[in-house]
Every structure is written in C-alpha cells, then in structure tokens.
Coordinates of C-alpha atoms in Angstrom, one line a residue:
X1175 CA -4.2 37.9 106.9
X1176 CA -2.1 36.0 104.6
X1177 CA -0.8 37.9 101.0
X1178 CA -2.8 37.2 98.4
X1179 CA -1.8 37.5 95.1
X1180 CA -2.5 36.4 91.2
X1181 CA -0.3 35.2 88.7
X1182 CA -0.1 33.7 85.4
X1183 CA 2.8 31.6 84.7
X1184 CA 3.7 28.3 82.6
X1185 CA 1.8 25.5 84.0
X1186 CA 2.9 22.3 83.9
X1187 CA -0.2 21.2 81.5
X1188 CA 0.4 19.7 78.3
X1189 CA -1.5 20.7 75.6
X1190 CA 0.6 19.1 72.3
X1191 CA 2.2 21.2 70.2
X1192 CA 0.3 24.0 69.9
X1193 CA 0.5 25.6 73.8
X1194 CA 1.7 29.1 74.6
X1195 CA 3.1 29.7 77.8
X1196 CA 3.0 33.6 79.3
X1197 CA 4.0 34.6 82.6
X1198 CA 2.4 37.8 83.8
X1199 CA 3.0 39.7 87.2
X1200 CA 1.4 39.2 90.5
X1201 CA -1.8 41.1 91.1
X1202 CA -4.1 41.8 94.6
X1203 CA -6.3 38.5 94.5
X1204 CA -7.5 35.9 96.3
X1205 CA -5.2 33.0 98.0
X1206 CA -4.2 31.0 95.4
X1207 CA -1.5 30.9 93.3
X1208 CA -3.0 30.6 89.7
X1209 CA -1.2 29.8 86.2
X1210 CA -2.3 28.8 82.8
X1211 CA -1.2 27.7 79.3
X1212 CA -2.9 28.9 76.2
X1213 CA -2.5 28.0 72.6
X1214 CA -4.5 26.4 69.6
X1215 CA -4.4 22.5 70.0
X1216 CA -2.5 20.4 67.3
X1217 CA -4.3 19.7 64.0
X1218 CA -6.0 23.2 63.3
X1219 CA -6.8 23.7 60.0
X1220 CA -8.6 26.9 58.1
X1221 CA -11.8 25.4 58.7
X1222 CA -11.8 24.8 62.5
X1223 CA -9.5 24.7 65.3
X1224 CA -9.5 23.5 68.9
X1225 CA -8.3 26.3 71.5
X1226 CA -6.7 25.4 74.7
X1227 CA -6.5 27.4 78.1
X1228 CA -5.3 25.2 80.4
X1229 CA -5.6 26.7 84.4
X1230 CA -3.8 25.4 87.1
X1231 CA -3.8 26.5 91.1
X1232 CA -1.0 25.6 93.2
X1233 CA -3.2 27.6 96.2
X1234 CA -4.8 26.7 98.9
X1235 CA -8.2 28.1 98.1
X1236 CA -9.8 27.6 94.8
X1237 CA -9.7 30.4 92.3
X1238 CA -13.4 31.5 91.7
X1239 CA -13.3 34.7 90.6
X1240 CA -10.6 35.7 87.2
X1241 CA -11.0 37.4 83.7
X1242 CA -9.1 35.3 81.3
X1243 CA -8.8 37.4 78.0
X1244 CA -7.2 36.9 74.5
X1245 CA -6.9 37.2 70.7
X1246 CA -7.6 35.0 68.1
X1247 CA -6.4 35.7 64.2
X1248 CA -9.3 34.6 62.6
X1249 CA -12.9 33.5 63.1
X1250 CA -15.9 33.5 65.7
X1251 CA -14.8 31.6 69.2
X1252 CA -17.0 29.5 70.4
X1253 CA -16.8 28.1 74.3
X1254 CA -17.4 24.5 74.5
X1255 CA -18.1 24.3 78.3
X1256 CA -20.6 27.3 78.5
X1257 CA -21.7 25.7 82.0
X1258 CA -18.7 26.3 83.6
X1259 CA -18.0 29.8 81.7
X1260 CA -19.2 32.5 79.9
X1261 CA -17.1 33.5 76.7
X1262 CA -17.7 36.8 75.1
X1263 CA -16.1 38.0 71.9
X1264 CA -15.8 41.6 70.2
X1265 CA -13.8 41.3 67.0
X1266 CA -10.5 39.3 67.7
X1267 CA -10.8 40.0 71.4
X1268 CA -12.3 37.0 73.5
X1269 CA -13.0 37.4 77.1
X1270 CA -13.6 33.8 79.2
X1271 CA -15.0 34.5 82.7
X1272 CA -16.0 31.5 85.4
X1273 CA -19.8 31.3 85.9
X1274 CA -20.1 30.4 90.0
X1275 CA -18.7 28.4 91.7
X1276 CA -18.8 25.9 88.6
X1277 CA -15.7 27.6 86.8
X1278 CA -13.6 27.9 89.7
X1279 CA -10.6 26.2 89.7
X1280 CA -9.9 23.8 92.9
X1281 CA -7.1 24.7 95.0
X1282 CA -3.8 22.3 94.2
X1283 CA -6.2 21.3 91.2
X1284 CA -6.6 22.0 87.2
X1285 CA -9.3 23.1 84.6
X1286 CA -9.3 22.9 81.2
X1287 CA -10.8 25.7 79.3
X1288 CA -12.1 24.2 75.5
X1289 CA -12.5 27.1 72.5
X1290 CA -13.7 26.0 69.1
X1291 CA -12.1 28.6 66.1
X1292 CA -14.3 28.7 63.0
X1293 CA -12.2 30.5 61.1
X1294 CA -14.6 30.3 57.7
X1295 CA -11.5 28.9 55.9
X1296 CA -9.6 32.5 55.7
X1297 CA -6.7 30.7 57.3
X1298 CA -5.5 28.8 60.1
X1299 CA -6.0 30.7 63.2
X1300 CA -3.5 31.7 66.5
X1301 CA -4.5 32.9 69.6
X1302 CA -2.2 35.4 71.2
X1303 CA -2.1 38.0 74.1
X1304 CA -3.1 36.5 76.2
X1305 CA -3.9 38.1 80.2
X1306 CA -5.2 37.6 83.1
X1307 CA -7.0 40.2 84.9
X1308 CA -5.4 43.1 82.8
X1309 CA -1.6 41.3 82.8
X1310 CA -0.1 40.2 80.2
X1311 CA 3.2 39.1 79.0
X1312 CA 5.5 37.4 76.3
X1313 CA 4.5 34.9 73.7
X1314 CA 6.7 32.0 72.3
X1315 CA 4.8 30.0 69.8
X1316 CA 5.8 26.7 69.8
X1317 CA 7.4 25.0 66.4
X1318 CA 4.4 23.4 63.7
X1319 CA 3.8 20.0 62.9
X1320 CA 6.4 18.1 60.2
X1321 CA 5.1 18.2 57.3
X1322 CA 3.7 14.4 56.0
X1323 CA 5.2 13.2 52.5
X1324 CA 2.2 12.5 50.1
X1325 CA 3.9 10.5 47.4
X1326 CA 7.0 11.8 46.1
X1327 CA 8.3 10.2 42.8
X1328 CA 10.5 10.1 40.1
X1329 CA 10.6 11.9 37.0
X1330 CA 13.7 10.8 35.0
X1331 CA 17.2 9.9 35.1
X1332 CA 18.0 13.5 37.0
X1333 CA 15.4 14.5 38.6
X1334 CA 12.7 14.1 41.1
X1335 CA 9.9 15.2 42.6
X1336 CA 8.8 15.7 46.0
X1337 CA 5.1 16.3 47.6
X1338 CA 4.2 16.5 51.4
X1339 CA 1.5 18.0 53.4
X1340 CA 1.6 21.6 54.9
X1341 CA 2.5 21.8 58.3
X1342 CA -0.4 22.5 61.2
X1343 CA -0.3 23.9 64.5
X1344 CA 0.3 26.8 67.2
X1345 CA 2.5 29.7 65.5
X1346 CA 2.4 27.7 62.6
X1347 CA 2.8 30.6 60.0
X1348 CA 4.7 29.2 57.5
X1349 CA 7.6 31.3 55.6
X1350 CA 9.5 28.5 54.0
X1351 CA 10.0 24.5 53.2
X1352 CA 13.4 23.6 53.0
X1353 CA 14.2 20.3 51.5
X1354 CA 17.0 17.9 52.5
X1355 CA 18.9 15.4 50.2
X1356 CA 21.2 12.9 52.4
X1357 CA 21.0 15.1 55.5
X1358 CA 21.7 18.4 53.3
X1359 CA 19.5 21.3 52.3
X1360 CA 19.2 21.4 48.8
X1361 CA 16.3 23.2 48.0
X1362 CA 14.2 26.0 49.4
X1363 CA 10.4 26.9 48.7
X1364 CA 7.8 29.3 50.0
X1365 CA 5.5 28.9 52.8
X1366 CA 2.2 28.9 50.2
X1367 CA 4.3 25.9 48.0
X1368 CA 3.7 22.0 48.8
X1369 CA 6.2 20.5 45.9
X1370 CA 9.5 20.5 44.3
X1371 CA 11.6 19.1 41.7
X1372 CA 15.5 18.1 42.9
X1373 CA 17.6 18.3 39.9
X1374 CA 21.0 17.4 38.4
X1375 CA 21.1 14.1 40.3
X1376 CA 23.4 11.4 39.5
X1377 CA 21.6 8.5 36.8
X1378 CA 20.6 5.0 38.6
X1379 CA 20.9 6.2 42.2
X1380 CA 19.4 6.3 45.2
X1381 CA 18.9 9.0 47.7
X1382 CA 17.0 10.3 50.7
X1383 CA 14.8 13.2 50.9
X1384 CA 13.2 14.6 53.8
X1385 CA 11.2 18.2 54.5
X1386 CA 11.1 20.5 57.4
X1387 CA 9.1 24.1 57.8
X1388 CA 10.1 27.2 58.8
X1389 CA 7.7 29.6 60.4
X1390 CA 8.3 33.8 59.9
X1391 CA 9.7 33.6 63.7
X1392 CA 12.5 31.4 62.7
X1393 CA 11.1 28.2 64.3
X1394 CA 11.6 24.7 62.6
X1395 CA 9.3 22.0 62.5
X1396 CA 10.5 18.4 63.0
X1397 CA 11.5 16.9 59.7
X1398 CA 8.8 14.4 57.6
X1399 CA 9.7 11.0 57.6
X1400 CA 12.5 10.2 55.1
X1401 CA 12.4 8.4 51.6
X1402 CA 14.3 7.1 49.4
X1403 CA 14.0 7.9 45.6
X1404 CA 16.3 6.0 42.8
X1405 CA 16.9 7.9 40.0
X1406 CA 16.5 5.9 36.9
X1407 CA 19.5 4.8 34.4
X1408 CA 21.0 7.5 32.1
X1409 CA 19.8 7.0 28.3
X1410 CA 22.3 5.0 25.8
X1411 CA 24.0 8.1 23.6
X1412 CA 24.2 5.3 20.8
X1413 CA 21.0 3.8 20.9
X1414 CA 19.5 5.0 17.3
X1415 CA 15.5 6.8 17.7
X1416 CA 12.4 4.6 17.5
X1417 CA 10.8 4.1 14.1
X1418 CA 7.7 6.5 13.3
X1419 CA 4.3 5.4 14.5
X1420 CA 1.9 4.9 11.8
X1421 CA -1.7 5.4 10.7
X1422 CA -2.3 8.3 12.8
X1423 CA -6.2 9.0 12.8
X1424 CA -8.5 11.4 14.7
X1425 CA -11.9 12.2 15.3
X1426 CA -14.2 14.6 17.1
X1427 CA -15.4 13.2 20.8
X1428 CA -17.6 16.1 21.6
X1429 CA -17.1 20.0 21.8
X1430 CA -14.0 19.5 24.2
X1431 CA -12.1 16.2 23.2
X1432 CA -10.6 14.6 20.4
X1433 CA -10.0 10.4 20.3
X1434 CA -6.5 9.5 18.4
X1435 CA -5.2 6.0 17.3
X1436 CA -2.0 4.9 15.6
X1437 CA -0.2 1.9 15.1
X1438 CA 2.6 0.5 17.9
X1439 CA 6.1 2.7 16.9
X1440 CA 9.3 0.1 17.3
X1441 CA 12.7 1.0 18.8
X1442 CA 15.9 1.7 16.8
X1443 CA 17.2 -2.0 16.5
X1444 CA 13.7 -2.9 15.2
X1445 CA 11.9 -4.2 18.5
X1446 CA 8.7 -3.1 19.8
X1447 CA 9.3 -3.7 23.4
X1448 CA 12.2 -0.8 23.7
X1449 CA 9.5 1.9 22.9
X1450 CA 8.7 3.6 26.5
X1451 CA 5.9 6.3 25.5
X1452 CA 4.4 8.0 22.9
X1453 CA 3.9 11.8 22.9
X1454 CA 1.5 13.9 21.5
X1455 CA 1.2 17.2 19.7
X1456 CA -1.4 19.6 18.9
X1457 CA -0.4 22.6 16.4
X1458 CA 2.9 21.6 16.9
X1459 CA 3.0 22.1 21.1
X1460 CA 3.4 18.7 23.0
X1461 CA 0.2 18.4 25.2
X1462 CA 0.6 14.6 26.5
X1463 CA 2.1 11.7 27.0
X1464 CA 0.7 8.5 27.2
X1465 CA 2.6 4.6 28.2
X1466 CA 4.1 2.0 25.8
X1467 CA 0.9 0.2 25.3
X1468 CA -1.2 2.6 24.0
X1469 CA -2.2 2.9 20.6
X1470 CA -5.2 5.0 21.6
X1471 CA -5.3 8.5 23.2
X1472 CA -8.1 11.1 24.4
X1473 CA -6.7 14.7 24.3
X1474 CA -8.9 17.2 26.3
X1475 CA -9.1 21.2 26.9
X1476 CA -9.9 22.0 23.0
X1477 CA -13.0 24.7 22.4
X1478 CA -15.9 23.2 20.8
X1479 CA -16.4 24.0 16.9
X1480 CA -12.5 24.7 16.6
X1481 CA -10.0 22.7 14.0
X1482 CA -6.6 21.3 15.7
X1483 CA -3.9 19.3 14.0
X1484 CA -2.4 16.7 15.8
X1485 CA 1.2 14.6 15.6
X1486 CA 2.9 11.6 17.5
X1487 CA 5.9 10.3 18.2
X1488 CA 7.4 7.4 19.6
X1489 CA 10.2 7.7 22.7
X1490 CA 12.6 5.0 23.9
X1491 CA 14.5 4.1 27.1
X1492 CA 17.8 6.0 25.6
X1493 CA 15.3 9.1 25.4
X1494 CA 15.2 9.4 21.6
X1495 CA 12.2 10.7 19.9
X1496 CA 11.0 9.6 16.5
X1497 CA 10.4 11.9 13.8
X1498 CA 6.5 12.4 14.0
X1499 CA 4.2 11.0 12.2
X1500 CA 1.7 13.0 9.4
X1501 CA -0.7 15.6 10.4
X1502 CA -4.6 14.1 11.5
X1503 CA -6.7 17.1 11.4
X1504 CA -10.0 17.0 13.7
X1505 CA -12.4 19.6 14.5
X1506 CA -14.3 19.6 17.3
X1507 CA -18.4 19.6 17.9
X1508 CA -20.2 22.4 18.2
X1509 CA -21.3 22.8 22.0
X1510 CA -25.3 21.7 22.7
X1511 CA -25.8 25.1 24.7
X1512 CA -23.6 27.2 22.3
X1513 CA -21.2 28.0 25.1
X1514 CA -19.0 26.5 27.8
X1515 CA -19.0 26.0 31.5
X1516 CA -21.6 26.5 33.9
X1517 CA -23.4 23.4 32.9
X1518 CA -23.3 19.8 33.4
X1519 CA -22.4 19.8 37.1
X1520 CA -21.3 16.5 38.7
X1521 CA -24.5 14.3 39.8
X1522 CA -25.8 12.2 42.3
X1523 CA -23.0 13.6 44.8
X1524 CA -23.2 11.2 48.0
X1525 CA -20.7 12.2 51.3
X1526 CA -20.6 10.2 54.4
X1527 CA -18.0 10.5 57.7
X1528 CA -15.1 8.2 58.8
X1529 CA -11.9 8.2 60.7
X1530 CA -8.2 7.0 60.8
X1531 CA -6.2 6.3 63.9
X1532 CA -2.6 6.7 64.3
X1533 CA -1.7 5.8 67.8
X1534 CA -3.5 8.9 70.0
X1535 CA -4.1 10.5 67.0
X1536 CA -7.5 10.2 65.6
X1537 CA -8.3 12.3 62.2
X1538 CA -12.1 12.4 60.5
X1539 CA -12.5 12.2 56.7
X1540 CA -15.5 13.1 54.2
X1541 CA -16.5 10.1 51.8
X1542 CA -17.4 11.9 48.9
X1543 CA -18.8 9.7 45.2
X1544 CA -20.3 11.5 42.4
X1545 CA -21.3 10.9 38.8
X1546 CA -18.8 12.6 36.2
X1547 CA -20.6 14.9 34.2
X1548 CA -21.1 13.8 30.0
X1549 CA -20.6 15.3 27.3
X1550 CA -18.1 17.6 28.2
X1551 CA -15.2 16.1 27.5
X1552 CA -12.4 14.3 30.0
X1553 CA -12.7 15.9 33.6
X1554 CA -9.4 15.6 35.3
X1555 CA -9.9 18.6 38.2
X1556 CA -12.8 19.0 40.6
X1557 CA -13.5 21.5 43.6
X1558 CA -14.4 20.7 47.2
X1559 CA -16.5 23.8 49.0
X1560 CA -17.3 22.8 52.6
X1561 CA -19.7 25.3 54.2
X1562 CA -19.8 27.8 51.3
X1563 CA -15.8 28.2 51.0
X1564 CA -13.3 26.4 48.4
X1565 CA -11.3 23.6 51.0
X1566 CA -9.7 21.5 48.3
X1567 CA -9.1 20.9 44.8
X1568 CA -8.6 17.2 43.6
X1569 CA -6.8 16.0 39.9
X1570 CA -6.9 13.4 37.9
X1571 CA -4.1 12.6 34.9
X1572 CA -1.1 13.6 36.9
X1573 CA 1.7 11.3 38.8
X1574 CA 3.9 8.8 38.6
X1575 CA 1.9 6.3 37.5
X1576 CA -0.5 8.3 36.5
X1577 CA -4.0 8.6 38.2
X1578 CA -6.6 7.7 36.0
X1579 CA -8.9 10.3 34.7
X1580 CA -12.3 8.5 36.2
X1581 CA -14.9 8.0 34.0
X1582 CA -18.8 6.8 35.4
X1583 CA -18.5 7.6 38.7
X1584 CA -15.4 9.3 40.6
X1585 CA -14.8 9.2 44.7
X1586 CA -12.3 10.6 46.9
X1587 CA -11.7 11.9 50.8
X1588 CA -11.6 14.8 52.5
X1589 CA -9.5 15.2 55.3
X1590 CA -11.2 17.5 58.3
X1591 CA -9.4 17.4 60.8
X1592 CA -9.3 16.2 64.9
X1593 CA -12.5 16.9 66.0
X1594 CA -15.5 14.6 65.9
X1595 CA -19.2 15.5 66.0
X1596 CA -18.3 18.7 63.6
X1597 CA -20.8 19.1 60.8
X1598 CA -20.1 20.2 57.1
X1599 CA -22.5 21.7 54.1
X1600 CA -20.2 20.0 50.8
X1601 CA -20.5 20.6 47.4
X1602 CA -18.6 20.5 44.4
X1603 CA -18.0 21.4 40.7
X1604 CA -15.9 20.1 38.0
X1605 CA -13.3 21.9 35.8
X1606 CA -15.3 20.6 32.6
X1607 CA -13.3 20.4 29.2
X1608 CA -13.1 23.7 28.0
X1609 CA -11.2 24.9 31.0
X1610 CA -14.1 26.8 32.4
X1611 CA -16.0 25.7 36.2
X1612 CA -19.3 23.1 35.8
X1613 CA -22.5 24.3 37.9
X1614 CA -22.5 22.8 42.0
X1615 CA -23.4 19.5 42.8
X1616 CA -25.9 19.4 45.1
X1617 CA -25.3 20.5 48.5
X1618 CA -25.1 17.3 51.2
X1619 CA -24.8 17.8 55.2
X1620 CA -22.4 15.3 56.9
X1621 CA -21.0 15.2 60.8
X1622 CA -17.8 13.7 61.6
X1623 CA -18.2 10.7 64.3
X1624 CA -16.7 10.2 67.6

C-alpha cells in the first residue's frame, strides 16, 4: 500500500493580490498530494468581497474527501458553487466541505473554490486561519493595492494639495499613507485619512508627488501613479492692494441663504483685470471666496429668521486684500415648517448600472440623478446609503476649480466594485442649508451587469 498523506502548501495558483499562502503538516489521507491558496480577491470593498480558495492536487488520485475551514473578519459568507460544495458558517468560522464526487479535485488537476463576503459595510473583510482537516499554519498577507490619485491640485504659491483613493485588497489594513515629493517622503497621514496639504514649497515650480500605504504589518503598497503639480508665482511685495468693491447689497433668499452683489473691485495700479477673487465675510469671519468675475454671490448654512452682516473684499495676484467694503445687513426667512432638516428630501432619484474597463480589470458603477431639493437654500453635500448603510458622501463647492453647487437636477457615480450581477437597495439625503440631514429619497433597486 502506498503512503498516503495530506498537505496544504502554496500552490502555484494565482489569485491577484489578495492570496494567502499556508503550509500545514502532512496528515493520514488519501493518495494525493493536495495544496491550496486562500485570500480575498483584489478589489474588496466594505460592501462585498470575492473570496478565493484555490485547490491544487499534484496526486495521482483525486482528492474527494477534505474539510477546508477558515475565518473571515466581517460579514455572512456565501458559497458561490453550492453544487460542488457545501459551506457552513458559525460566527467568523466558515467550514467548505466537497459534496460527491462533484467537489473533488482531479488528480494532477485544480478547483477553484468562490466565497462572496457581505460584510454590511462594517469594513473591508480578510479571511485568515486558514486549515485543512484540523492543520493549520502561518499567514503572510500579501501588500494592498496603490492607492489611485483622484485630482490633486494647487492651492497657492507654497502649497498643495493631494487626494487619492484608499487602497483595497488581502491584509489591506491600512495604518498609514506616506506621501513622496521627488522620490522623498515628506508627509505622513493615518490609515482613516485620503488627503494632504505639502507645504513650504518653492513659488513657480514644479514637482512630483506620488502615495504609497502602509498596512499595521509593515507591508507597502505599490506607489500611485506620479504627478506633477507647479506651484504658482510668489506675490509682488510692492504691488499696492486692490481698490474697495462698491455697492455692497444683500437680501434674504429663503430661511438658509443670503444673495449679495457689488460692483467689480480694481487692482492697485487702477486696472480691473489684476483683481483675482473676492472674499466674503459674515460677522466679521471669512466664509467664501468667489473668482474675478463675480459680482454676485449666494452664501449658505445661515438659520432661518436670524440677522447676519456681511463684508467683501477684493484680492489680487500679489495677494493683497482690500479694505472691505460697508456692512449689508440681511436677515433671513422664517422657515415654512418652523424648523430645519428632515424635510425636503431630494426627488425623482433615478439609479441605473454601468462599467469601466481597464485592461483585465473591469469595475461596475451606480448612475445615480436626482432633483435638488427647494427652498432650502444651496445644497453642496449629499449621502449615498446602499442597502441600508451610509457607502459615500458626495460635495459640491470645493476644488480647484471649483465644482459647481448643482442646481435643478444633480448626478453622480458610485463606484461598487468587481463583481457583476450584484444588486443594491440606494437612497440618499441631502445636507440641506441649515446644516442639518433632508428626509431619504426614495429607495431604487439596481444590479450591476456582466
């Protein structure tokens, strides 16, 4: 009788980023020579992941009879081959076992074991400890995804500001960003943060920036793609401060809003053209700025039924303010329902599924459109909920250039992931003008394609 024995080792299977490899010792079995790789598939996110166990048999008899077991951090698994195997879960402990003769894997051959994670947007999940047939061993997570820039810019003559995308995948728990500037680390943030500022550059020049993660094991990710950023030109010392802006007048625009106007400021030497920006005070506290070509202004976030006083003043490219101009003293309406949020919730809220390729790489999106709500003064922030849970928070106002605050109807995307033919319960509500949460839009089902 030949020896017969059992072992889990690192298979030659390739699973992306996110596999696990974890030898175990040789058990009494049948004659084969059985290994696996097990790990959460690239692209998990807190709303779903893919799971991985990847079995190989270098025997010469197929492997019919094993007890694959493991532990997920979050979320109900799911098998998604439940002819083949039976999967059975008791808190974060998830057992796989073959069903037959249809789960058994062929002898020099492969199977592929697919989990689904729902991990009801706690956070993104890992599977770990892994064993076969009571053995178990080592794990060595794998390094995350890079993190993806998502429109860095500048802010001034010294400083700028840089935005990417968290990093995904296996062992992924994030401890810290660190930020590179011309191939050296300049800045660290915490795993939880997604943007910094880079200050005390040099004035009209141009560097490179790139981002890496750092997971709580010590890991690194690959770095994001590098840009370039160019620091704009430091402010003329002698160049006098623009001319005060005149007829400042205000007005009422609801319980949340006030509308301003003003005549066009000029720069020191008498020209209109070398004013940059205006800003704008309420009480005395700047609360906005607005371009060279406005003469009109909507300031948002004021309580209905309260009296502000406003100022402006003009800025040029040296960075000299003007002195500002008289007060303009606006109350606001009274609100209809003699209160604030919880009313006026964005309307007619319409969601449909597409995708975006990127070589192998295909990633499914959420269409989302809705009508802003009135009367409740300018809505720059609204609040995604897919299935019940908060998934993303989108704002208006911010940027270099500025987004524009929509007005009418609004629409944005919501990125969900890898997997197609997953569906979604959205909703969402609006951060109305008082600073408190609208009601829900109505709740709309969607399923990503294939």
């Amino acid at each position: 009788m030949s020896r017969k024995r059992m072992v889990l080792t690192c298979a030659a299977v390739s699973l992306g980023l996110g596999a696990l490899a974890i030898p175990i010792a040789a058990n009494a079995g049948s004659d084969n020579d059985l290994s696996t790789t097990c790990g959460v598939a690239d692209g998990a996110g807190k709303w779903w992941a893919s799971g991985r166990l990847a079995l190989s048999n270098q025997g010469k008899s197929a492997a019919k009879d094993w007890k694959l077991e493991f532990e997920v951090s979050e979320g109900q698994a799911t098998i998604d081959n439940p002819w083949a195997f039976k999967l059975v879960q008791n808190g974060k402990r998830v057992t796989v076992t073959p069903i037959e003769d249809r789960g058994a894997v062929p002898a020099k051959g492969e199977r592929l074991v697919n989990v689904g994670i729902n991990p009801g947007g706690k956070a993104v999940p890992q599977i770990t400890g892994c064993k076969v047939n009571g053995s178990g061993g080592s794990q060595d997570p794998e390094p995350p995804t890079a993190p993806e820039e998502t429109g860095s810019y500048v802010i001034d003559h010294r400083t700028v500001h840089v935005m990417w995308k968290p990093s995904t995948g296996f062992g992924s728990k994030i401890a810290k960003y660190e930020v590179f500037q011309d191939g050296k680390p300049v800045k660290t943030v915490g795993g939880d943060i997604s943007m910094t500022n880079v200050e005390g550059l040099t004035p009209d020049t141009a560097y490179k920036f790139k981002v890496r993660a750092v997971t709580e094991s010590g890991k690194t990710s690959a770095f994001s793609k590098e840009i370039q950023l160019k620091t704009k030109k430091a402010p003329d010392p002698g160049r006098p401060a623009p001319t005060i802006p005149k007829k400042l007048d205000g007005k009422a625009s609801g319980p949340y809003q006030a509308s301003l106007t003003w005549q066009t400021g000029k720069d020191g030497d008498g020209d209109p053209a070398g004013v940059t920006g205006y800003r704008i005070y309420r009480d005395g506290a700047k609360v906005q700025d607005v371009d060279a070509g406005a003469t009109t202004a909507t300031v948002g976030g004021l309580s209905p039924d309260t009296a502000y006083k406003f100022r402006v003043t003009a800025v040029n490219s040296a960075g000299k303010e003007s002195a500002p101009t008289d007060e303009a003293a606006v109350r606001t309406d009274k609100a209809p329902d003699g209160g604030g949020g919880g009313g006026n919730a964005p309307g007619g809220l319409t969601a449909s599924a597409s995708s975006k390729h990127n070589g192998n790489v295909t990633q499914h999106y959420l269409n989302l459109k809705w009508s802003v709500p009135t009367g409740q003064g300018q809505i720059g922030t609204y609040q995604v909920y897919l299935d019940g849970k908060p998934a993303q928070t989108f704002m208006w106002g911010t940027g270099d250039p500025v987004m524009p605050i929509p007005s009418g109807t609004a629409t944005r995307e919501v990125l969900v992931g890898d997997k197609a033919g997953r569906t979604f319960k959205v909703k969402i509500r609006a951060k109305l003008g008082d600073g408190k949460w609208s009601a829900f839009s109505e709740e709309k089902t969607v399923t990503t394609g294939r």
